[in-house]
Short mmCIF file of C-alpha atoms in Angstrom, two decimals:
data_model
loop_
_atom_site.label_atom_id
_atom_site.label_comp_id
_atom_site.label_asym_id
_atom_site.label_seq_id
_atom_site.Cartn_x
_atom_site.Cartn_y
_atom_site.Cartn_z
CA UNK A 1 144.44 152.07 103.72
CA UNK A 2 148.21 151.90 104.29
CA UNK A 3 149.19 148.44 105.52
CA UNK A 4 152.17 147.63 107.75
CA UNK A 5 153.31 144.32 109.21
CA UNK A 6 154.88 143.36 112.51
CA UNK A 7 156.70 140.07 113.02
CA UNK A 8 157.28 138.50 116.45
CA UNK A 9 159.99 135.85 116.20
CA UNK A 10 159.93 134.40 119.71
CA UNK A 11 161.53 131.36 121.31
CA UNK A 12 158.58 129.10 120.59
CA UNK A 13 156.88 130.53 117.50
CA UNK A 14 156.54 133.29 114.92
CA UNK A 15 153.50 135.58 114.78
CA UNK A 16 152.70 138.07 112.03
CA UNK A 17 150.19 140.92 112.23
CA UNK A 18 149.19 143.00 109.23
CA UNK A 19 147.74 146.28 110.49
CA UNK A 20 146.21 149.53 109.36
CA UNK A 21 149.17 151.91 109.57
CA UNK A 22 147.01 154.81 110.71
CA UNK A 23 145.11 153.15 113.57
CA UNK A 24 146.87 149.88 114.43
CA UNK A 25 143.74 147.84 113.71
CA UNK A 26 144.70 144.24 112.93
CA UNK A 27 143.61 143.35 109.39
CA UNK A 28 144.95 139.80 109.23
CA UNK A 29 147.42 137.57 111.03
CA UNK A 30 149.46 134.38 110.78
CA UNK A 31 151.38 131.94 112.98
CA UNK A 32 154.04 129.25 112.73
CA UNK A 33 155.92 127.15 115.29
CA UNK A 34 159.65 127.08 116.03
CA UNK A 35 161.64 124.00 117.04
CA UNK A 36 162.25 123.48 120.75
CA UNK A 37 165.67 123.77 122.33
CA UNK A 38 168.19 126.30 123.61
CA UNK A 39 170.20 126.34 120.41
CA UNK A 40 168.73 126.48 116.94
CA UNK A 41 169.68 126.81 113.29
CA UNK A 42 168.63 130.39 112.45
CA UNK A 43 167.18 129.07 109.20
CA UNK A 44 164.25 127.85 111.33
CA UNK A 45 163.38 131.50 112.09
CA UNK A 46 163.26 132.36 108.40
CA UNK A 47 161.17 129.28 107.62
CA UNK A 48 158.83 130.18 110.51
CA UNK A 49 158.57 133.81 109.40
CA UNK A 50 157.81 132.95 105.79
CA UNK A 51 155.28 130.34 106.88
CA UNK A 52 153.57 132.81 109.23
CA UNK A 53 153.60 135.49 106.52
CA UNK A 54 151.88 133.09 104.14
CA UNK A 55 149.39 132.19 106.87
CA UNK A 56 148.64 135.92 107.18
CA UNK A 57 147.87 136.17 103.49
CA UNK A 58 151.29 137.34 102.38
CA UNK A 59 152.77 140.83 102.25
CA UNK A 60 151.22 142.03 99.02
CA UNK A 61 150.15 145.61 99.58
CA UNK A 62 152.18 145.90 102.79
CA UNK A 63 154.37 148.99 102.62
CA UNK A 64 156.53 148.54 105.70
CA UNK A 65 157.66 145.64 107.89
CA UNK A 66 159.51 145.42 111.22
CA UNK A 67 160.72 142.46 113.26
CA UNK A 68 160.59 142.10 117.04
CA UNK A 69 162.40 139.05 118.40
CA UNK A 70 163.82 137.26 121.40
CA UNK A 71 166.88 139.02 122.78
CA UNK A 72 170.48 138.00 123.43
CA UNK A 73 170.72 135.08 120.99
CA UNK A 74 174.23 134.65 119.56
CA UNK A 75 174.24 134.42 115.75
CA UNK A 76 177.70 134.02 114.22
CA UNK A 77 178.31 134.50 110.50
CA UNK A 78 181.36 133.91 108.32
CA UNK A 79 182.63 136.33 105.67
CA UNK A 80 180.18 134.97 103.11
CA UNK A 81 177.22 135.46 105.45
CA UNK A 82 176.86 131.76 106.26
CA UNK A 83 175.89 130.68 109.78
CA UNK A 84 178.95 129.34 111.60
CA UNK A 85 177.12 127.25 114.23
CA UNK A 86 173.58 126.98 115.63
CA UNK A 87 172.52 130.13 117.48
CA UNK A 88 172.71 129.98 121.27
CA UNK A 89 169.46 131.34 122.68
CA UNK A 90 168.91 133.52 125.74
CA UNK A 91 167.83 130.50 127.82
CA UNK A 92 170.97 128.46 127.16
CA UNK A 93 172.96 128.49 130.40
CA UNK A 94 176.14 126.71 129.30
CA UNK A 95 177.86 130.12 129.36
CA UNK A 96 177.35 130.64 133.11
CA UNK A 97 181.03 130.05 133.96
CA UNK A 98 182.07 132.33 131.10
CA UNK A 99 179.85 135.08 132.49
CA UNK A 100 181.41 134.79 135.94
CA UNK A 101 184.90 134.94 134.44
CA UNK A 102 184.08 138.08 132.43
CA UNK A 103 182.64 139.83 135.48
CA UNK A 104 185.87 139.21 137.37
CA UNK A 105 188.17 140.18 134.51
CA UNK A 106 186.71 143.67 134.20
CA UNK A 107 186.81 144.28 137.95
CA UNK A 108 183.41 143.12 139.20
CA UNK A 109 179.72 143.86 138.67
CA UNK A 110 180.04 147.60 139.20
CA UNK A 111 182.62 147.92 136.43
CA UNK A 112 180.24 146.28 133.95
CA UNK A 113 177.22 148.26 135.13
CA UNK A 114 179.10 151.51 134.70
CA UNK A 115 180.47 150.46 131.31
CA UNK A 116 177.31 149.20 129.58
CA UNK A 117 174.50 149.09 132.16
CA UNK A 118 174.46 145.27 132.05
CA UNK A 119 176.32 142.75 134.19
CA UNK A 120 177.03 139.54 132.24
CA UNK A 121 174.91 136.51 133.04
CA UNK A 122 174.64 133.26 131.10
CA UNK A 123 171.81 134.79 129.05
CA UNK A 124 173.76 137.82 127.83
CA UNK A 125 175.40 137.68 124.39
CA UNK A 126 178.84 138.71 125.59
CA UNK A 127 179.00 135.64 127.87
CA UNK A 128 178.02 133.35 125.00
CA UNK A 129 180.84 134.81 122.91
CA UNK A 130 183.38 134.05 125.67
CA UNK A 131 182.03 130.49 125.82
CA UNK A 132 182.49 130.26 122.05
CA UNK A 133 186.06 131.55 122.24
CA UNK A 134 187.00 129.03 124.92
CA UNK A 135 184.99 125.97 123.94
CA UNK A 136 184.81 126.28 120.14
CA UNK A 137 187.80 128.42 119.12
CA UNK A 138 187.63 127.10 115.56
CA UNK A 139 184.14 128.62 115.27
CA UNK A 140 185.28 131.84 116.89
CA UNK A 141 188.06 132.06 114.31
CA UNK A 142 185.53 131.68 111.45
CA UNK A 143 183.18 134.32 112.87
CA UNK A 144 183.34 137.49 110.80
CA UNK A 145 180.14 139.06 112.13
CA UNK A 146 177.98 138.67 115.23
CA UNK A 147 174.33 139.64 115.28
CA UNK A 148 171.08 139.01 117.14
CA UNK A 149 167.96 137.08 116.09
CA UNK A 150 166.00 140.12 114.90
CA UNK A 151 169.07 141.49 113.09
CA UNK A 152 169.56 138.25 111.19
CA UNK A 153 165.89 137.74 110.34
CA UNK A 154 165.44 141.32 109.11
CA UNK A 155 168.60 140.96 107.01
CA UNK A 156 167.33 137.73 105.46
CA UNK A 157 163.83 139.08 104.76
CA UNK A 158 165.42 142.06 103.01
CA UNK A 159 167.17 139.57 100.72
CA UNK A 160 170.65 140.49 101.92
CA UNK A 161 173.76 138.29 102.09
CA UNK A 162 176.52 140.87 102.66
CA UNK A 163 177.44 141.07 106.35
CA UNK A 164 178.26 144.77 105.88
CA UNK A 165 174.53 145.46 105.52
CA UNK A 166 173.53 143.99 108.91
CA UNK A 167 171.53 146.42 111.05
CA UNK A 168 170.09 146.47 114.55
CA UNK A 169 168.46 148.92 116.96
CA UNK A 170 169.44 150.30 120.34
CA UNK A 171 166.89 148.24 122.32
CA UNK A 172 168.34 144.92 121.20
CA UNK A 173 171.95 146.10 121.08
CA UNK A 174 171.63 147.20 124.72
CA UNK A 175 171.19 143.55 125.75
CA UNK A 176 174.46 142.31 124.30
CA UNK A 177 176.90 143.39 127.01
CA UNK A 178 179.03 145.33 124.50
CA UNK A 179 176.74 148.31 123.73
CA UNK A 180 176.13 151.20 126.10
CA UNK A 181 172.56 152.49 125.77
CA UNK A 182 173.41 155.65 127.70
CA UNK A 183 176.05 156.78 125.21
CA UNK A 184 174.68 155.01 122.14
CA UNK A 185 178.01 153.39 121.32
CA UNK A 186 179.50 149.92 121.00
CA UNK A 187 182.23 148.94 123.42
CA UNK A 188 184.55 147.09 121.07
CA UNK A 189 187.02 146.57 123.91
CA UNK A 190 184.45 144.42 125.70
CA UNK A 191 183.70 142.50 122.51
CA UNK A 192 187.43 141.78 122.17
CA UNK A 193 187.64 140.84 125.85
CA UNK A 194 184.88 138.27 125.35
CA UNK A 195 186.39 136.82 122.17
CA UNK A 196 189.97 136.91 123.48
CA UNK A 197 191.20 139.51 121.03
CA UNK A 198 188.97 138.76 118.05
CA UNK A 199 186.89 141.63 116.67
CA UNK A 200 184.12 140.56 114.29
CA UNK A 201 181.88 143.07 112.56
CA UNK A 202 178.76 144.27 114.38
CA UNK A 203 175.47 145.52 112.90
CA UNK A 204 174.93 149.22 112.30
CA UNK A 205 172.64 150.62 115.02
CA UNK A 206 169.68 152.44 113.49
CA UNK A 207 167.57 155.07 115.22
CA UNK A 208 164.14 153.99 116.54
CA UNK A 209 162.47 155.39 113.40
CA UNK A 210 165.28 154.28 111.09
CA UNK A 211 164.52 152.40 107.91
CA UNK A 212 166.09 150.24 105.24
CA UNK A 213 164.71 148.94 101.98
CA UNK A 214 164.13 145.39 100.87
CA UNK A 215 162.31 144.53 97.68
CA UNK A 216 158.94 146.28 97.54
CA UNK A 217 158.85 147.02 101.27
CA UNK A 218 160.42 149.41 103.73
CA UNK A 219 161.88 147.74 106.83
CA UNK A 220 161.92 149.32 110.26
CA UNK A 221 164.98 149.00 112.47
CA UNK A 222 163.38 146.14 114.38
CA UNK A 223 163.65 145.78 118.14
CA UNK A 224 163.96 143.38 121.05
CA UNK A 225 160.82 141.63 122.19
CA UNK A 226 160.43 143.52 125.46
CA UNK A 227 160.84 146.90 123.78
CA UNK A 228 158.39 145.81 121.09
CA UNK A 229 155.81 144.81 123.70
CA UNK A 230 156.20 148.17 125.46
CA UNK A 231 155.63 149.98 122.16
CA UNK A 232 152.65 147.76 121.37
CA UNK A 233 151.11 148.50 124.76
CA UNK A 234 151.68 152.24 124.42
CA UNK A 235 153.59 152.16 127.73
CA UNK A 236 154.63 155.49 129.22
CA UNK A 237 156.75 156.59 132.17
CA UNK A 238 155.26 155.20 135.36
CA UNK A 239 154.09 152.00 133.72
CA UNK A 240 155.62 148.76 134.98
CA UNK A 241 155.09 145.90 132.55
CA UNK A 242 155.02 142.43 134.08
CA UNK A 243 155.17 139.93 131.24
CA UNK A 244 154.77 136.20 131.75
CA UNK A 245 155.77 134.16 128.75
CA UNK A 246 158.53 131.55 128.48
CA UNK A 247 160.44 133.91 130.75
CA UNK A 248 159.18 136.38 133.31
CA UNK A 249 159.90 140.09 132.91
CA UNK A 250 159.40 143.23 134.98
CA UNK A 251 160.26 146.35 132.99
CA UNK A 252 159.59 150.08 133.20
CA UNK A 253 159.74 152.95 130.72
CA UNK A 254 162.05 155.71 132.00
CA UNK A 255 163.51 158.95 130.67
CA UNK A 256 166.96 158.26 132.09
CA UNK A 257 169.24 155.21 131.97
CA UNK A 258 169.65 152.92 134.97
CA UNK A 259 172.96 151.44 136.03
CA UNK A 260 172.59 148.76 138.72
CA UNK A 261 175.95 147.99 140.28
CA UNK A 262 174.59 144.72 141.70
CA UNK A 263 173.46 143.57 138.27
CA UNK A 264 169.86 142.74 139.03
CA UNK A 265 168.42 145.41 136.71
CA UNK A 266 169.59 145.44 133.10
CA UNK A 267 169.90 148.97 131.77
CA UNK A 268 168.27 148.39 128.39
CA UNK A 269 166.98 150.95 125.90
CA UNK A 270 163.38 150.99 124.69
CA UNK A 271 162.10 151.24 121.14
CA UNK A 272 161.17 154.93 121.19
CA UNK A 273 164.34 156.74 122.24
CA UNK A 274 163.94 156.27 125.99
CA UNK A 275 165.09 153.52 128.36
CA UNK A 276 163.66 150.22 129.55
CA UNK A 277 165.31 149.05 132.79
CA UNK A 278 164.38 145.43 133.04
CA UNK A 279 164.56 142.42 135.31
CA UNK A 280 164.21 139.06 133.57
CA UNK A 281 163.69 135.60 135.05
CA UNK A 282 164.09 132.27 133.29
CA UNK A 283 160.91 130.86 134.81
CA UNK A 284 157.59 132.16 133.51
CA UNK A 285 154.41 130.46 132.38
CA UNK A 286 156.04 127.06 132.38
CA UNK A 287 155.83 127.12 136.18
CA UNK A 288 152.05 126.95 135.79
CA UNK A 289 152.40 124.26 133.12
CA UNK A 290 154.56 122.19 135.47
CA UNK A 291 152.06 122.55 138.31
CA UNK A 292 149.21 121.52 136.02
CA UNK A 293 151.20 118.48 134.88
CA UNK A 294 151.93 117.47 138.48
CA UNK A 295 148.26 117.70 139.35
CA UNK A 296 147.16 116.19 136.01
CA UNK A 297 144.75 119.04 135.30
CA UNK A 298 144.31 121.69 132.61
CA UNK A 299 145.04 125.39 133.10
CA UNK A 300 141.42 126.30 133.78
CA UNK A 301 141.15 123.67 136.48
CA UNK A 302 144.51 124.76 137.92
CA UNK A 303 143.10 128.28 138.25
CA UNK A 304 139.98 126.99 139.94
CA UNK A 305 142.04 125.01 142.44
CA UNK A 306 144.35 127.94 143.17
CA UNK A 307 141.47 130.33 143.79
CA UNK A 308 139.85 127.88 146.18
CA UNK A 309 142.91 127.93 148.48
CA UNK A 310 143.60 130.70 151.02
CA UNK A 311 146.26 133.41 150.51
CA UNK A 312 149.59 131.91 151.52
CA UNK A 313 148.50 128.41 150.46
CA UNK A 314 148.20 127.36 154.11
CA UNK A 315 151.96 127.75 154.55
CA UNK A 316 153.05 126.03 151.32
CA UNK A 317 155.67 127.99 149.33
CA UNK A 318 157.00 127.11 145.88
CA UNK A 319 160.34 128.61 144.84
CA UNK A 320 160.00 128.44 141.05
CA UNK A 321 163.59 128.01 139.91
CA UNK A 322 162.56 125.05 137.75
CA UNK A 323 165.07 125.73 134.95
CA UNK A 324 167.81 127.41 136.93
CA UNK A 325 167.40 131.16 137.24
CA UNK A 326 168.70 134.33 135.65
CA UNK A 327 167.56 136.89 138.26
CA UNK A 328 168.86 136.14 140.79
CA UNK A 329 171.77 134.64 138.87
CA UNK A 330 171.47 130.96 139.80
CA UNK A 331 171.87 128.90 136.64
CA UNK A 332 172.24 125.66 138.59
CA UNK A 333 169.39 126.21 141.04
CA UNK A 334 166.37 123.93 141.25
CA UNK A 335 162.83 124.56 142.36
CA UNK A 336 161.78 123.80 145.90
CA UNK A 337 158.56 123.27 147.84
CA UNK A 338 158.65 124.49 151.45
CA UNK A 339 156.30 124.17 154.38
CA UNK A 340 154.70 120.89 153.31
CA UNK A 341 152.63 119.25 156.03
CA UNK A 342 149.92 116.61 156.08
CA UNK A 343 147.37 119.32 156.79
CA UNK A 344 148.21 121.45 153.72
CA UNK A 345 149.09 118.70 151.23
CA UNK A 346 146.15 119.39 148.92
CA UNK A 347 145.92 120.01 145.18
CA UNK A 348 144.41 123.43 145.87
CA UNK A 349 147.32 124.57 148.04
CA UNK A 350 149.89 123.28 145.57
CA UNK A 351 148.12 125.07 142.72
CA UNK A 352 148.04 128.36 144.62
CA UNK A 353 151.65 127.96 145.77
CA UNK A 354 152.70 127.69 142.12
CA UNK A 355 150.83 130.89 141.20
CA UNK A 356 152.09 132.76 144.27
CA UNK A 357 155.68 131.55 143.78
CA UNK A 358 155.72 132.78 140.20
CA UNK A 359 154.23 136.13 141.22
CA UNK A 360 156.64 136.52 144.15
CA UNK A 361 159.58 135.97 141.81
CA UNK A 362 158.24 138.77 139.60
CA UNK A 363 157.49 140.98 142.62
CA UNK A 364 161.19 140.67 143.45
CA UNK A 365 161.83 142.15 140.01
CA UNK A 366 159.44 145.04 140.61
CA UNK A 367 161.19 145.72 143.91
CA UNK A 368 164.58 145.83 142.17
CA UNK A 369 163.18 148.47 139.80
CA UNK A 370 161.79 150.44 142.74
CA UNK A 371 165.23 150.38 144.37
CA UNK A 372 166.42 152.43 141.37
CA UNK A 373 163.76 155.06 141.65
CA UNK A 374 161.06 153.55 139.45
CA UNK A 375 157.69 154.51 140.89
CA UNK A 376 154.95 152.22 139.63
CA UNK A 377 151.92 154.27 138.60
CA UNK A 378 150.28 151.12 137.33
CA UNK A 379 151.21 147.49 136.65
CA UNK A 380 150.34 146.03 133.27
CA UNK A 381 150.10 142.23 133.28
CA UNK A 382 150.69 140.66 129.86
CA UNK A 383 151.96 137.51 128.18
CA UNK A 384 150.59 134.02 127.76
CA UNK A 385 150.69 133.39 131.50
CA UNK A 386 148.44 136.38 132.10
CA UNK A 387 145.60 134.40 130.53
CA UNK A 388 145.45 132.47 133.82
CA UNK A 389 142.46 133.72 135.81
CA UNK A 390 144.15 132.75 139.06
CA UNK A 391 147.28 134.68 138.20
CA UNK A 392 145.31 137.83 137.35
CA UNK A 393 143.18 137.66 140.50
CA UNK A 394 146.01 136.76 142.88
CA UNK A 395 148.51 139.28 141.46
CA UNK A 396 147.16 142.30 143.41
CA UNK A 397 147.59 140.44 146.70
CA UNK A 398 151.29 139.86 145.95
CA UNK A 399 152.14 143.18 144.26
CA UNK A 400 150.18 145.14 146.85
CA UNK A 401 148.42 147.34 144.29
CA UNK A 402 145.77 147.05 141.57
CA UNK A 403 146.81 145.29 138.38
CA UNK A 404 145.65 146.06 134.84
CA UNK A 405 145.37 143.22 132.33
CA UNK A 406 145.22 144.52 128.76
CA UNK A 407 143.06 142.57 126.36
CA UNK A 408 145.14 139.56 125.24
CA UNK A 409 146.94 140.33 121.98
CA UNK A 410 150.23 139.76 120.22
CA UNK A 411 151.85 142.88 121.67
CA UNK A 412 155.37 142.16 120.40
CA UNK A 413 154.11 141.84 116.83
CA UNK A 414 151.85 144.86 117.36
CA UNK A 415 154.80 146.92 118.61
CA UNK A 416 156.85 145.85 115.61
CA UNK A 417 154.00 146.91 113.31
CA UNK A 418 153.83 150.25 115.13
CA UNK A 419 157.54 150.73 114.50
CA UNK A 420 157.03 149.86 110.82
CA UNK A 421 154.35 152.56 110.56
CA UNK A 422 156.73 155.00 112.25
CA UNK A 423 159.54 154.21 109.83
CA UNK A 424 157.17 154.72 106.92
CA UNK A 425 155.85 158.04 108.24
CA UNK A 426 159.21 159.70 108.83
CA UNK A 427 157.68 161.59 111.79
CA UNK A 428 159.60 162.39 115.00
CA UNK A 429 157.24 160.28 117.13
CA UNK A 430 155.35 157.04 116.45
CA UNK A 431 151.84 157.38 114.98
CA UNK A 432 149.13 157.77 117.64
CA UNK A 433 147.55 154.33 117.91
CA UNK A 434 144.82 153.73 120.47
CA UNK A 435 146.07 151.96 123.64
CA UNK A 436 144.50 148.56 124.31
CA UNK A 437 141.48 148.23 126.62
CA UNK A 438 142.28 146.84 130.06
CA UNK A 439 140.55 144.99 132.90
CA UNK A 440 141.43 146.08 136.44
CA UNK A 441 141.96 143.54 139.21
CA UNK A 442 141.94 144.57 142.85
CA UNK A 443 142.32 142.63 146.08
CA UNK A 444 143.48 143.17 149.64
CA UNK A 445 147.29 143.04 149.83
CA UNK A 446 148.72 139.95 151.53
CA UNK A 447 152.24 141.10 152.49
CA UNK A 448 152.80 137.89 154.43
CA UNK A 449 152.94 135.95 151.14
CA UNK A 450 156.03 137.65 149.62
CA UNK A 451 157.54 137.92 153.12
CA UNK A 452 157.31 134.13 153.58
CA UNK A 453 158.69 133.61 150.08
CA UNK A 454 161.64 135.90 150.87
CA UNK A 455 162.54 133.78 153.90
CA UNK A 456 162.86 130.56 151.88
CA UNK A 457 163.88 131.65 148.37
CA UNK A 458 167.56 130.82 148.99
CA UNK A 459 166.85 127.38 150.46
CA UNK A 460 167.19 125.36 147.28
CA UNK A 461 169.84 123.26 145.56
CA UNK A 462 172.29 125.13 143.39
CA UNK A 463 172.27 128.32 145.50
CA UNK A 464 175.63 129.28 146.97
CA UNK A 465 176.88 132.33 148.77
CA UNK A 466 177.23 134.92 145.99
CA UNK A 467 176.72 138.55 145.18
CA UNK A 468 173.19 137.67 144.04
CA UNK A 469 172.26 136.12 147.36
CA UNK A 470 174.11 138.64 149.50
CA UNK A 471 173.21 141.97 147.86
CA UNK A 472 169.44 142.00 148.27
CA UNK A 473 167.97 145.51 148.17
CA UNK A 474 166.13 146.64 151.23
CA UNK A 475 162.48 145.71 151.00
CA UNK A 476 162.93 143.11 148.29
CA UNK A 477 160.17 140.56 148.45
CA UNK A 478 157.69 142.85 150.18
CA UNK A 479 154.64 144.40 148.59
CA UNK A 480 154.98 147.90 147.21
#
């Protein structure tokens, strides 16, 4: 049996799967935690990866490895390959003002969308680099190379220290704000714009099946976490993946790139040579965690309460911008509870309002994709939040169509392992692994739920008149 390994270096933890390279069957696995926070010493990722690898029984006998990781994180290295400052993660919003400035300097959202398919937000790497240039110019001056979390971790696991050997892939590069997935080229002018004239080295972009060597193993190109999950799921055109982890994501596999002049949809690449237009929110499963904490119950009891309440939560609506928001771009927004009356002030209604609010936020994302021609053949519901029974059963009422929940698995690590097998095989397409089994959830659509949410979503602190509030696609917030 040929063994391959996939590593998922996420915001909260590192997971490792060792798989049969021919079938994708998981042979063994490991796990390690990451420190909390929105900035982190990248060394914690290497410690986590090596701990998780050991927990999985090591890599003896493993012929190929690939890393999938959180996107957008800013990792700055000096000429000797040393980390200049702690990495700023995707969920660090201190660069919100820098993002707004960059959008204006290039001529507005449309100019960015046409240039690289991505309009800068606080989460995007290019905005973090502008923040660095303005707020920590001494660190910007020391920066000789900029890379992303999966680039850095792959480089370290290969035993490298020369910044000239840094590599990345098109899926992760497409989330930086200075790489155009449609043309497959860096935009060094935008990198220099962000860093006010500085031009550090960038990783070489490998093909989806590209490979490098490190010790006794072959390394795949690696990929961003969303592209890895799509590869792990075996997603095809017509599939819309709704992932609920630390963040919330609605993404679709397409043959052609998407350029959204309003900036709601990021025109990312996938991990198999196609495209992955994507809408990402800051608020995912932690909305359910917050609701459970408020009600002083566990997740199972929260689900039971939510399912005991009627659709629409008797008029109670939760806008889940609990940590600011990325889509729509409202870094300073707060959550809000609307429609509260004596008659509906029950734990059950609050529990259901939390589930519905989270789902309505993601349904907005699906609607943004639809506005760019994405036709959902099926919705795949994945991520830690998808383990919530209430979320799975209520989702069809909000999305207005049946929902498939694949068997819970570490799909980012599985996708990375699939890429590792591909790199090892040298074939033009990834090896044919069996897609995961799914459970289908159906329910009568409740279009009044997203419609009510759409009426109140802007009524929260931190929301001002902006392009995000004003340029809402027709039909956004309604079931499709």
